[in-house]
Amino acid sequence: MATSRASDWRPLSLVFLLTALAILSDGIAIGTRSLRLSGAFISLVLAMALLGPGPAVMIGLVTTAIDAVRNRLRIPALLANLSAYATFPLVGALLVRAVGMNQADDVDFALGIFAVFAITNALNFFLIAAPRRVTHGLRLRDQVRDMFVPMLPSEALAGALSVAIAVTYNLVGFAALIALIGVLFLFQVLTRELLLSQDRAEQLEARSTQLASLQVGVLAALVQTLSLRDRMTARHSAAVARYARAIAEEIGCTTVEQELVHTAGLLHDIGKFAFPDRILLANRKLDDDDWKIVRTHPYQGARLVRRINGYGPVAEIILAHHERIDGRGYPRGLSGEEIPLLSRMISIADTYDVMTARDSYRDPVSQAEAIAELRRVSDAQLDGKLVEAFIRILERSDLQFQHTTDADFERELDFDARVRGYALPQAA
């Protein structure tokens, strides 16, 4: 504790929250014959980045001591764990202090947290693997192959989740951590399912599905983090998802296509996560440099979503949602039938919601005025046949599609149910 400062322990509420989170996460940890999973590591990394050496070490030691009592660890195992959980939080926190991580620079701060996560995760592994080399005769190389490498995908996602939570705390404050605790526990449950399947070779297909669910969980964290920064963008995405799905149903698309366009609608603006606040929250006219950044968001969003197993078609829809029928859109200048059908639906939904929503960038217009504008840009900006299909829906549904309440937003965005569905083994 000699390296600790009084300021490291403030705010005290954050110290208590991260301690409780570490203890609770460790309490629902699960192990197989070779591995043990606990979400406490994320809490420790947050303590290293947001607090300091003293609190980080304290949280590690308290969590380890409670775990020892709960699992009745023998003295040698307890001492090994205490040594490890005192060492890597100290090293990580001192590393944060040494590099002078600037919390005001979101990009550098995020990269710094991920680097600290990776370094301390590797150090933690070697602090545990080295004693096993002596006590069990297990070669270090074999432990790396059998224990460390298989968990790299989920550990990388845990690192990304740590970054999302820390950056959100910087932007929004203490309330953001409360909002993201549920995401963290969902992440641990999903990762636990992946871990359990590692010792059952006959369930390789289920493991792939579970890994995909973890990745979708990270997308959930990103979208929910975006909603904390800019409620309008997140609500708009939910509205676009509903409108686009209604168009797909109206023209007779399959259930699979309806779900596909709905998912793409929810994620179509996720590329805005990388926008600086001066653009995302702008209340002024954007300049040319700002617009260059804005026009990258379909590409950035598609690039992010394409990394999720099975989400290639969603990425293609997102990439083309700002293309125009006349070829004057972006980022690729596609025209007419070159633009994916479902992307054309999202373009219509996007245009309509921007015109009619109360929290839009411009003053809202009436439904009749919006319909007139959709028809004016038909076959130039938007697909004329799909515009008429959407107008038929609006004339039948009226206020059902106004999409203005937070409850409506949360219901449409229901990522928790979506991720739980992906976590279940899928039938062939």
Tab-separated table of C-alpha atoms in Angstrom:
chain	number	residue	atom	x	y	z
A	1	MET	CA	0.000	0.000	0.000
A	2	ALA	CA	3.068	2.260	0.063
A	3	THR	CA	2.310	3.328	-3.518
A	4	SER	CA	-1.272	4.291	-2.689
A	5	ARG	CA	-2.502	7.874	-2.444
A	6	ALA	CA	-5.514	9.207	-0.603
A	7	SER	CA	-6.976	10.359	-3.926
A	8	ASP	CA	-6.877	6.753	-5.211
A	9	TRP	CA	-9.711	5.882	-2.839
A	10	ARG	CA	-12.097	8.493	-4.202
A	11	PRO	CA	-14.883	8.313	-4.993
A	12	LEU	CA	-15.475	5.811	-2.187
A	13	SER	CA	-18.714	4.710	-3.831
A	14	LEU	CA	-16.705	3.469	-6.821
A	15	VAL	CA	-14.384	1.495	-4.512
A	16	PHE	CA	-17.365	-0.186	-2.853
A	17	LEU	CA	-19.112	-0.876	-6.171
A	18	LEU	CA	-16.065	-2.501	-7.793
A	19	THR	CA	-15.374	-4.539	-4.651
A	20	ALA	CA	-18.951	-5.819	-4.555
A	21	LEU	CA	-18.897	-6.509	-8.274
A	22	ALA	CA	-15.667	-8.528	-7.963
A	23	ILE	CA	-17.011	-10.578	-5.040
A	24	LEU	CA	-20.356	-11.279	-6.743
A	25	SER	CA	-18.707	-12.173	-10.063
A	26	ASP	CA	-16.313	-14.517	-8.304
A	27	GLY	CA	-19.232	-16.072	-6.481
A	28	ILE	CA	-20.803	-17.249	-9.751
A	29	ALA	CA	-17.495	-18.365	-11.241
A	30	ILE	CA	-17.382	-21.803	-12.774
A	31	GLY	CA	-14.567	-24.184	-13.598
A	32	THR	CA	-13.888	-27.190	-15.775
A	33	ARG	CA	-11.130	-29.730	-15.433
A	34	SER	CA	-8.562	-27.220	-16.668
A	35	LEU	CA	-10.013	-23.709	-16.383
A	36	ARG	CA	-11.855	-21.441	-13.975
A	37	LEU	CA	-13.792	-18.383	-15.094
A	38	SER	CA	-14.594	-15.309	-13.001
A	39	GLY	CA	-15.692	-11.838	-14.040
A	40	ALA	CA	-13.777	-10.379	-11.087
A	41	PHE	CA	-10.846	-9.650	-13.406
A	42	ILE	CA	-12.843	-6.920	-15.172
A	43	SER	CA	-13.508	-5.233	-11.813
A	44	LEU	CA	-9.796	-5.353	-11.009
A	45	VAL	CA	-8.844	-3.782	-14.342
A	46	LEU	CA	-11.402	-1.009	-13.774
A	47	ALA	CA	-9.900	-0.434	-10.313
A	48	MET	CA	-6.406	-0.210	-11.837
A	49	ALA	CA	-7.552	2.311	-14.454
A	50	LEU	CA	-10.071	4.394	-12.502
A	51	LEU	CA	-8.675	4.248	-8.962
A	52	GLY	CA	-5.093	3.228	-8.153
A	53	PRO	CA	-2.722	0.555	-6.764
A	54	GLY	CA	-4.095	0.460	-3.216
A	55	PRO	CA	-7.775	-0.120	-4.092
A	56	ALA	CA	-6.874	-2.550	-6.894
A	57	VAL	CA	-4.735	-4.699	-4.575
A	58	MET	CA	-7.322	-4.504	-1.796
A	59	ILE	CA	-10.104	-5.699	-4.103
A	60	GLY	CA	-7.900	-8.557	-5.343
A	61	LEU	CA	-6.997	-9.705	-1.823
A	62	VAL	CA	-10.537	-9.431	-0.445
A	63	THR	CA	-11.957	-11.367	-3.391
A	64	THR	CA	-9.296	-14.070	-3.027
A	65	ALA	CA	-9.816	-14.390	0.722
A	66	ILE	CA	-13.581	-14.778	0.379
A	67	ASP	CA	-13.072	-17.316	-2.411
A	68	ALA	CA	-10.678	-19.285	-0.183
A	69	VAL	CA	-13.282	-19.507	2.579
A	70	ARG	CA	-16.048	-20.385	0.117
A	71	ASN	CA	-14.049	-23.172	-1.565
A	72	ARG	CA	-12.014	-24.249	1.487
A	73	LEU	CA	-8.685	-23.807	-0.255
A	74	ARG	CA	-5.609	-25.370	1.246
A	75	ILE	CA	-2.908	-23.078	2.557
A	76	PRO	CA	-0.471	-23.527	-0.403
A	77	ALA	CA	-3.231	-22.738	-2.923
A	78	LEU	CA	-4.409	-19.778	-0.836
A	79	LEU	CA	-0.898	-18.323	-0.628
A	80	ALA	CA	-0.395	-18.748	-4.380
A	81	ASN	CA	-3.678	-16.980	-5.108
A	82	LEU	CA	-2.985	-14.160	-2.661
A	83	SER	CA	0.423	-13.652	-4.218
A	84	ALA	CA	-1.008	-13.518	-7.739
A	85	TYR	CA	-3.932	-11.254	-6.823
A	86	ALA	CA	-1.661	-8.857	-5.000
A	87	THR	CA	0.915	-8.731	-7.782
A	88	PHE	CA	-0.868	-8.220	-11.074
A	89	PRO	CA	-3.285	-5.478	-9.816
A	90	LEU	CA	-0.289	-3.636	-8.365
A	91	VAL	CA	1.704	-3.957	-11.579
A	92	GLY	CA	-1.264	-2.902	-13.724
A	93	ALA	CA	-2.112	0.141	-11.588
A	94	LEU	CA	1.523	1.254	-11.458
A	95	LEU	CA	1.687	0.852	-15.237
A	96	VAL	CA	-1.361	3.129	-15.599
A	97	ARG	CA	0.328	5.671	-13.333
A	98	ALA	CA	3.680	5.391	-15.131
A	99	VAL	CA	2.286	6.097	-18.598
A	100	GLY	CA	0.122	8.939	-17.273
A	101	MET	CA	-3.053	7.709	-18.958
A	102	ASN	CA	-5.087	10.780	-19.938
A	103	GLN	CA	-8.763	10.208	-19.173
A	104	ALA	CA	-9.684	13.294	-21.182
A	105	ASP	CA	-8.537	11.644	-24.424
A	106	ASP	CA	-11.105	8.916	-25.053
A	107	VAL	CA	-9.104	7.086	-27.727
A	108	ASP	CA	-5.799	6.980	-25.832
A	109	PHE	CA	-7.609	6.127	-22.612
A	110	ALA	CA	-9.471	3.235	-24.278
A	111	LEU	CA	-6.311	1.848	-25.890
A	112	GLY	CA	-4.454	2.187	-22.589
A	113	ILE	CA	-7.102	0.233	-20.686
A	114	PHE	CA	-7.069	-2.552	-23.263
A	115	ALA	CA	-3.263	-2.734	-23.097
A	116	VAL	CA	-3.345	-2.920	-19.286
A	117	PHE	CA	-5.999	-5.640	-19.515
A	118	ALA	CA	-3.874	-7.702	-21.918
A	119	ILE	CA	-0.652	-7.293	-19.917
A	120	THR	CA	-2.167	-8.074	-16.534
A	121	ASN	CA	-4.163	-10.982	-17.943
A	122	ALA	CA	-0.952	-12.562	-19.259
A	123	LEU	CA	0.845	-11.836	-15.978
A	124	ASN	CA	-1.997	-13.368	-13.974
A	125	PHE	CA	-1.812	-16.514	-16.085
A	126	PHE	CA	1.923	-16.935	-15.637
A	127	LEU	CA	1.683	-16.300	-11.884
A	128	ILE	CA	-0.764	-19.201	-11.707
A	129	ALA	CA	0.945	-21.427	-14.277
A	130	ALA	CA	4.416	-21.216	-12.718
A	131	PRO	CA	3.417	-22.871	-9.401
A	132	ARG	CA	1.493	-25.548	-11.306
A	133	ARG	CA	4.713	-26.313	-13.143
A	134	VAL	CA	6.314	-27.104	-9.795
A	135	THR	CA	3.421	-28.741	-7.937
A	136	HIS	CA	1.846	-30.677	-10.802
A	137	GLY	CA	4.743	-31.054	-13.237
A	138	LEU	CA	2.777	-29.348	-16.020
A	139	ARG	CA	4.973	-27.839	-18.699
A	140	LEU	CA	4.405	-24.123	-19.247
A	141	ARG	CA	4.058	-24.621	-22.988
A	142	ASP	CA	1.270	-27.162	-22.468
A	143	GLN	CA	-0.548	-24.850	-20.072
A	144	VAL	CA	-0.389	-22.021	-22.581
A	145	ARG	CA	-1.787	-24.295	-25.282
A	146	ASP	CA	-4.523	-25.909	-23.169
A	147	MET	CA	-5.541	-23.083	-20.844
A	148	PHE	CA	-4.434	-19.679	-22.145
A	149	VAL	CA	-4.949	-19.857	-25.917
A	150	PRO	CA	-8.522	-21.318	-25.829
A	151	MET	CA	-9.711	-18.398	-23.715
A	152	LEU	CA	-8.130	-15.629	-25.815
A	153	PRO	CA	-11.320	-14.817	-27.806
A	154	SER	CA	-13.475	-14.414	-24.699
A	155	GLU	CA	-10.675	-12.585	-22.855
A	156	ALA	CA	-10.376	-10.150	-25.760
A	157	LEU	CA	-14.110	-9.513	-25.535
A	158	ALA	CA	-13.816	-9.061	-21.774
A	159	GLY	CA	-11.118	-6.483	-22.482
A	160	ALA	CA	-13.419	-4.687	-24.911
A	161	LEU	CA	-16.176	-4.697	-22.291
A	162	SER	CA	-13.747	-3.239	-19.718
A	163	VAL	CA	-12.931	-0.457	-22.180
A	164	ALA	CA	-16.630	0.254	-22.838
A	165	ILE	CA	-17.423	0.471	-19.122
A	166	ALA	CA	-14.412	2.671	-18.295
A	167	VAL	CA	-14.978	5.074	-21.195
A	168	THR	CA	-18.683	5.288	-20.369
A	169	TYR	CA	-17.817	6.076	-16.738
A	170	ASN	CA	-15.591	8.904	-18.011
A	171	LEU	CA	-18.328	10.289	-20.245
A	172	VAL	CA	-21.440	9.762	-18.151
A	173	GLY	CA	-20.292	9.145	-14.565
A	174	PHE	CA	-21.125	6.734	-11.788
A	175	ALA	CA	-24.658	6.010	-13.025
A	176	ALA	CA	-23.214	4.433	-16.178
A	177	LEU	CA	-21.499	1.709	-14.144
A	178	ILE	CA	-24.811	0.768	-12.553
A	179	ALA	CA	-26.391	0.538	-16.019
A	180	LEU	CA	-23.625	-1.717	-17.324
A	181	ILE	CA	-23.446	-4.159	-14.390
A	182	GLY	CA	-26.196	-6.213	-15.997
A	183	VAL	CA	-24.219	-6.384	-19.236
A	184	LEU	CA	-21.164	-7.598	-17.302
A	185	PHE	CA	-23.083	-10.376	-15.587
A	186	LEU	CA	-24.690	-11.382	-18.885
A	187	PHE	CA	-21.200	-11.527	-20.380
A	188	GLN	CA	-20.027	-13.824	-17.580
A	189	VAL	CA	-22.997	-16.151	-17.959
A	190	LEU	CA	-22.431	-16.414	-21.708
A	191	THR	CA	-18.688	-16.961	-21.292
A	192	ARG	CA	-19.422	-19.616	-18.697
A	193	GLU	CA	-21.449	-21.508	-21.286
A	194	LEU	CA	-18.508	-21.354	-23.679
A	195	LEU	CA	-16.113	-22.557	-20.990
A	196	LEU	CA	-18.280	-25.523	-20.045
A	197	SER	CA	-18.345	-26.694	-23.638
A	198	GLN	CA	-14.531	-26.729	-23.995
A	199	ASP	CA	-14.265	-30.140	-22.329
A	200	ARG	CA	-16.981	-31.626	-24.536
A	201	ALA	CA	-15.614	-32.104	-28.046
A	202	GLU	CA	-18.968	-33.383	-29.274
A	203	GLN	CA	-20.470	-29.898	-28.751
A	204	LEU	CA	-18.156	-27.933	-31.043
A	205	GLU	CA	-21.103	-26.482	-32.917
A	206	ALA	CA	-22.640	-25.234	-29.669
A	207	ARG	CA	-19.319	-23.633	-28.734
A	208	SER	CA	-19.311	-21.667	-31.998
A	209	THR	CA	-22.813	-20.424	-31.292
A	210	GLN	CA	-21.881	-19.455	-27.746
A	211	LEU	CA	-18.827	-17.556	-28.958
A	212	ALA	CA	-21.039	-15.673	-31.399
A	213	SER	CA	-23.390	-14.807	-28.530
A	214	LEU	CA	-20.479	-13.275	-26.619
A	215	GLN	CA	-19.690	-11.101	-29.586
A	216	VAL	CA	-23.322	-10.030	-29.865
A	217	GLY	CA	-23.151	-9.220	-26.159
A	218	VAL	CA	-20.294	-6.820	-26.829
A	219	LEU	CA	-22.384	-5.193	-29.568
A	220	ALA	CA	-25.151	-4.825	-26.989
A	221	ALA	CA	-22.732	-3.088	-24.650
A	222	LEU	CA	-21.649	-0.720	-27.434
A	223	VAL	CA	-25.207	0.190	-28.439
A	224	GLN	CA	-26.235	0.709	-24.811
A	225	THR	CA	-23.128	2.824	-24.255
A	226	LEU	CA	-24.033	4.856	-27.355
A	227	SER	CA	-27.520	5.375	-25.911
A	228	LEU	CA	-25.959	6.824	-22.757
A	229	ARG	CA	-23.974	9.301	-24.861
A	230	ASP	CA	-26.759	10.174	-27.268
A	231	ARG	CA	-30.288	8.997	-26.540
A	232	MET	CA	-31.492	10.303	-29.891
A	233	THR	CA	-29.215	8.072	-31.980
A	234	ALA	CA	-30.147	4.947	-30.041
A	235	ARG	CA	-33.900	5.659	-30.109
A	236	HIS	CA	-33.672	6.475	-33.809
A	237	SER	CA	-32.033	3.100	-34.479
A	238	ALA	CA	-34.863	1.298	-32.710
A	239	ALA	CA	-37.464	3.222	-34.741
A	240	VAL	CA	-35.674	2.470	-38.017
A	241	ALA	CA	-35.576	-1.233	-37.100
A	242	ARG	CA	-39.335	-1.327	-36.575
A	243	TYR	CA	-40.174	0.644	-39.709
A	244	ALA	CA	-37.829	-1.423	-41.902
A	245	ARG	CA	-39.226	-4.689	-40.602
A	246	ALA	CA	-42.762	-3.497	-41.334
A	247	ILE	CA	-41.783	-2.717	-44.941
A	248	ALA	CA	-40.221	-6.179	-45.316
A	249	GLU	CA	-43.395	-7.798	-44.003
A	250	GLU	CA	-45.585	-5.628	-46.245
A	251	ILE	CA	-43.856	-6.723	-49.459
A	252	GLY	CA	-43.837	-10.418	-48.486
A	253	CYS	CA	-40.253	-11.001	-47.318
A	254	THR	CA	-39.542	-14.187	-45.394
A	255	THR	CA	-39.346	-14.249	-41.596
A	256	VAL	CA	-35.575	-14.620	-41.875
A	257	GLU	CA	-35.358	-11.499	-44.066
A	258	GLN	CA	-37.585	-9.583	-41.665
A	259	GLU	CA	-35.329	-10.482	-38.741
A	260	LEU	CA	-32.266	-9.616	-40.817
A	261	VAL	CA	-33.479	-6.106	-41.703
A	262	HIS	CA	-34.642	-5.549	-38.120
A	263	THR	CA	-31.179	-6.429	-36.777
A	264	ALA	CA	-29.520	-4.237	-39.394
A	265	GLY	CA	-31.853	-1.384	-38.438
A	266	LEU	CA	-30.870	-1.665	-34.777
A	267	LEU	CA	-27.180	-1.580	-35.707
A	268	HIS	CA	-27.235	0.702	-38.762
A	269	ASP	CA	-25.742	3.683	-36.896
A	270	ILE	CA	-23.375	1.780	-34.614
A	271	GLY	CA	-20.487	3.289	-36.599
A	272	LYS	CA	-21.332	6.587	-34.875
A	273	PHE	CA	-19.794	5.141	-31.701
A	274	ALA	CA	-16.457	6.439	-32.995
A	275	PHE	CA	-17.747	10.014	-33.488
A	276	PRO	CA	-16.249	12.664	-31.213
A	277	ASP	CA	-18.813	14.486	-29.075
A	278	ARG	CA	-18.427	17.655	-31.153
A	279	ILE	CA	-20.117	15.763	-34.014
A	280	LEU	CA	-22.373	13.308	-32.181
A	281	LEU	CA	-23.874	16.010	-29.952
A	282	ALA	CA	-23.502	18.917	-32.379
A	283	ASN	CA	-26.020	21.756	-32.182
A	284	ARG	CA	-24.396	23.631	-35.063
A	285	LYS	CA	-23.938	23.190	-38.784
A	286	LEU	CA	-21.219	20.650	-39.531
A	287	ASP	CA	-18.237	21.773	-41.599
A	288	ASP	CA	-16.644	19.843	-44.485
A	289	ASP	CA	-14.176	18.019	-42.238
A	290	ASP	CA	-17.004	16.950	-39.938
A	291	TRP	CA	-18.981	15.592	-42.880
A	292	LYS	CA	-16.010	13.543	-44.017
A	293	ILE	CA	-16.098	11.805	-40.630
A	294	VAL	CA	-19.892	11.419	-40.723
A	295	ARG	CA	-19.757	9.717	-44.118
A	296	THR	CA	-17.456	7.023	-42.729
A	297	HIS	CA	-20.040	5.651	-40.295
A	298	PRO	CA	-21.638	3.093	-42.697
A	299	TYR	CA	-18.167	1.661	-43.388
A	300	GLN	CA	-17.119	1.756	-39.727
A	301	GLY	CA	-20.374	0.127	-38.620
A	302	ALA	CA	-20.166	-2.598	-41.273
A	303	ARG	CA	-16.526	-3.234	-40.395
A	304	LEU	CA	-17.425	-3.757	-36.744
A	305	VAL	CA	-20.489	-5.929	-37.363
A	306	ARG	CA	-18.748	-8.075	-39.998
A	307	ARG	CA	-16.465	-9.452	-37.273
A	308	ILE	CA	-19.428	-11.185	-35.644
A	309	ASN	CA	-19.862	-14.772	-36.774
A	310	GLY	CA	-22.764	-15.018	-39.212
A	311	TYR	CA	-23.320	-11.246	-39.389
A	312	GLY	CA	-21.843	-10.710	-42.864
A	313	PRO	CA	-25.299	-10.102	-44.436
A	314	VAL	CA	-26.130	-7.559	-41.713
A	315	ALA	CA	-22.845	-5.775	-42.403
A	316	GLU	CA	-23.640	-5.536	-46.129
A	317	ILE	CA	-27.002	-3.937	-45.374
A	318	ILE	CA	-25.409	-1.428	-42.988
A	319	LEU	CA	-22.688	-0.546	-45.508
A	320	ALA	CA	-25.261	0.436	-48.161
A	321	HIS	CA	-27.922	2.201	-46.086
A	322	HIS	CA	-26.819	5.692	-47.279
A	323	GLU	CA	-26.636	4.782	-50.980
A	324	ARG	CA	-29.147	6.493	-53.315
A	325	ILE	CA	-31.154	5.139	-56.227
A	326	ASP	CA	-29.598	7.796	-58.505
A	327	GLY	CA	-26.042	6.773	-57.526
A	328	ARG	CA	-25.241	9.942	-55.567
A	329	GLY	CA	-25.059	8.287	-52.162
A	330	TYR	CA	-22.104	6.983	-50.138
A	331	PRO	CA	-19.773	5.253	-49.459
A	332	ARG	CA	-19.630	3.372	-52.816
A	333	GLY	CA	-21.961	5.330	-55.100
A	334	LEU	CA	-24.208	2.343	-55.856
A	335	SER	CA	-27.417	2.909	-57.813
A	336	GLY	CA	-30.746	1.208	-58.442
A	337	GLU	CA	-30.748	-2.562	-58.062
A	338	GLU	CA	-27.068	-2.514	-57.076
A	339	ILE	CA	-28.222	-1.398	-53.633
A	340	PRO	CA	-29.349	-4.369	-51.502
A	341	LEU	CA	-33.132	-4.529	-51.156
A	342	LEU	CA	-33.042	-4.458	-47.347
A	343	SER	CA	-30.666	-1.479	-47.378
A	344	ARG	CA	-33.231	0.415	-49.455
A	345	MET	CA	-35.841	-0.299	-46.769
A	346	ILE	CA	-33.577	1.086	-44.050
A	347	SER	CA	-32.951	4.228	-46.139
A	348	ILE	CA	-36.696	4.912	-46.245
A	349	ALA	CA	-37.166	4.220	-42.532
A	350	ASP	CA	-34.149	6.378	-41.705
A	351	THR	CA	-35.384	9.307	-43.798
A	352	TYR	CA	-38.902	9.175	-42.387
A	353	ASP	CA	-37.844	8.996	-38.737
A	354	VAL	CA	-35.399	11.898	-39.086
A	355	MET	CA	-38.252	14.013	-40.471
A	356	THR	CA	-40.921	13.090	-37.915
A	357	ALA	CA	-39.177	12.323	-34.609
A	358	ARG	CA	-39.452	14.861	-31.792
A	359	ASP	CA	-35.779	14.475	-30.866
A	360	SER	CA	-34.445	14.696	-34.418
A	361	TYR	CA	-31.703	17.018	-35.663
A	362	ARG	CA	-34.382	19.214	-37.246
A	363	ASP	CA	-37.862	20.425	-36.293
A	364	PRO	CA	-40.331	17.542	-36.822
A	365	VAL	CA	-42.895	17.657	-39.586
A	366	SER	CA	-46.338	16.091	-39.744
A	367	GLN	CA	-46.909	12.630	-41.132
A	368	ALA	CA	-48.597	14.111	-44.213
A	369	GLU	CA	-45.637	16.403	-44.897
A	370	ALA	CA	-43.206	13.511	-44.439
A	371	ILE	CA	-45.189	11.351	-46.853
A	372	ALA	CA	-45.155	14.155	-49.425
A	373	GLU	CA	-41.369	14.450	-49.065
A	374	LEU	CA	-40.880	10.678	-49.427
A	375	ARG	CA	-42.823	10.791	-52.685
A	376	ARG	CA	-40.853	13.816	-53.877
A	377	VAL	CA	-37.522	11.958	-53.569
A	378	SER	CA	-38.882	8.622	-54.864
A	379	ASP	CA	-36.780	7.037	-57.618
A	380	ALA	CA	-33.998	9.584	-56.980
A	381	GLN	CA	-32.954	9.134	-53.382
A	382	LEU	CA	-35.342	6.313	-52.419
A	383	ASP	CA	-36.873	3.222	-54.028
A	384	GLY	CA	-40.305	4.353	-55.278
A	385	LYS	CA	-42.073	0.978	-54.921
A	386	LEU	CA	-40.846	0.538	-51.362
A	387	VAL	CA	-41.862	4.120	-50.534
A	388	GLU	CA	-45.442	3.374	-51.596
A	389	ALA	CA	-45.412	0.165	-49.513
A	390	PHE	CA	-44.281	2.135	-46.476
A	391	ILE	CA	-46.933	4.818	-47.039
A	392	ARG	CA	-49.606	2.093	-47.070
A	393	ILE	CA	-48.333	0.941	-43.660
A	394	LEU	CA	-48.361	4.456	-42.218
A	395	GLU	CA	-51.898	5.130	-43.432
A	396	ARG	CA	-53.097	1.918	-41.773
A	397	SER	CA	-51.049	2.151	-38.550
A	398	ASP	CA	-51.039	5.890	-37.795
A	399	LEU	CA	-49.757	6.546	-34.247
A	400	GLN	CA	-48.622	2.957	-33.713
A	401	PHE	CA	-45.391	3.922	-35.455
A	402	GLN	CA	-44.658	7.221	-33.710
A	403	HIS	CA	-42.016	5.528	-31.524
A	404	THR	CA	-41.443	8.268	-28.987
A	405	THR	CA	-41.259	6.671	-25.526
A	406	ASP	CA	-38.299	5.221	-23.644
A	407	ALA	CA	-40.321	2.078	-22.900
A	408	ASP	CA	-40.901	1.600	-26.614
A	409	PHE	CA	-37.186	2.087	-27.245
A	410	GLU	CA	-36.141	-0.495	-24.637
A	411	ARG	CA	-38.665	-3.010	-25.958
A	412	GLU	CA	-37.404	-2.658	-29.520
A	413	LEU	CA	-33.750	-2.774	-28.497
A	414	ASP	CA	-34.246	-5.927	-26.380
A	415	PHE	CA	-30.670	-7.113	-26.781
A	416	ASP	CA	-30.701	-9.180	-23.577
A	417	ALA	CA	-33.307	-11.560	-24.984
A	418	ARG	CA	-31.499	-11.550	-28.326
A	419	VAL	CA	-28.210	-12.590	-26.716
A	420	ARG	CA	-29.831	-15.222	-24.505
A	421	GLY	CA	-31.333	-16.727	-27.648
A	422	TYR	CA	-27.952	-16.952	-29.331
A	423	ALA	CA	-26.497	-18.600	-26.213
A	424	LEU	CA	-28.773	-21.619	-26.495
A	425	PRO	CA	-27.461	-24.585	-28.549
A	426	GLN	CA	-29.014	-24.385	-32.002
A	427	ALA	CA	-30.640	-27.368	-33.675
A	428	ALA	CA	-29.019	-28.520	-36.879
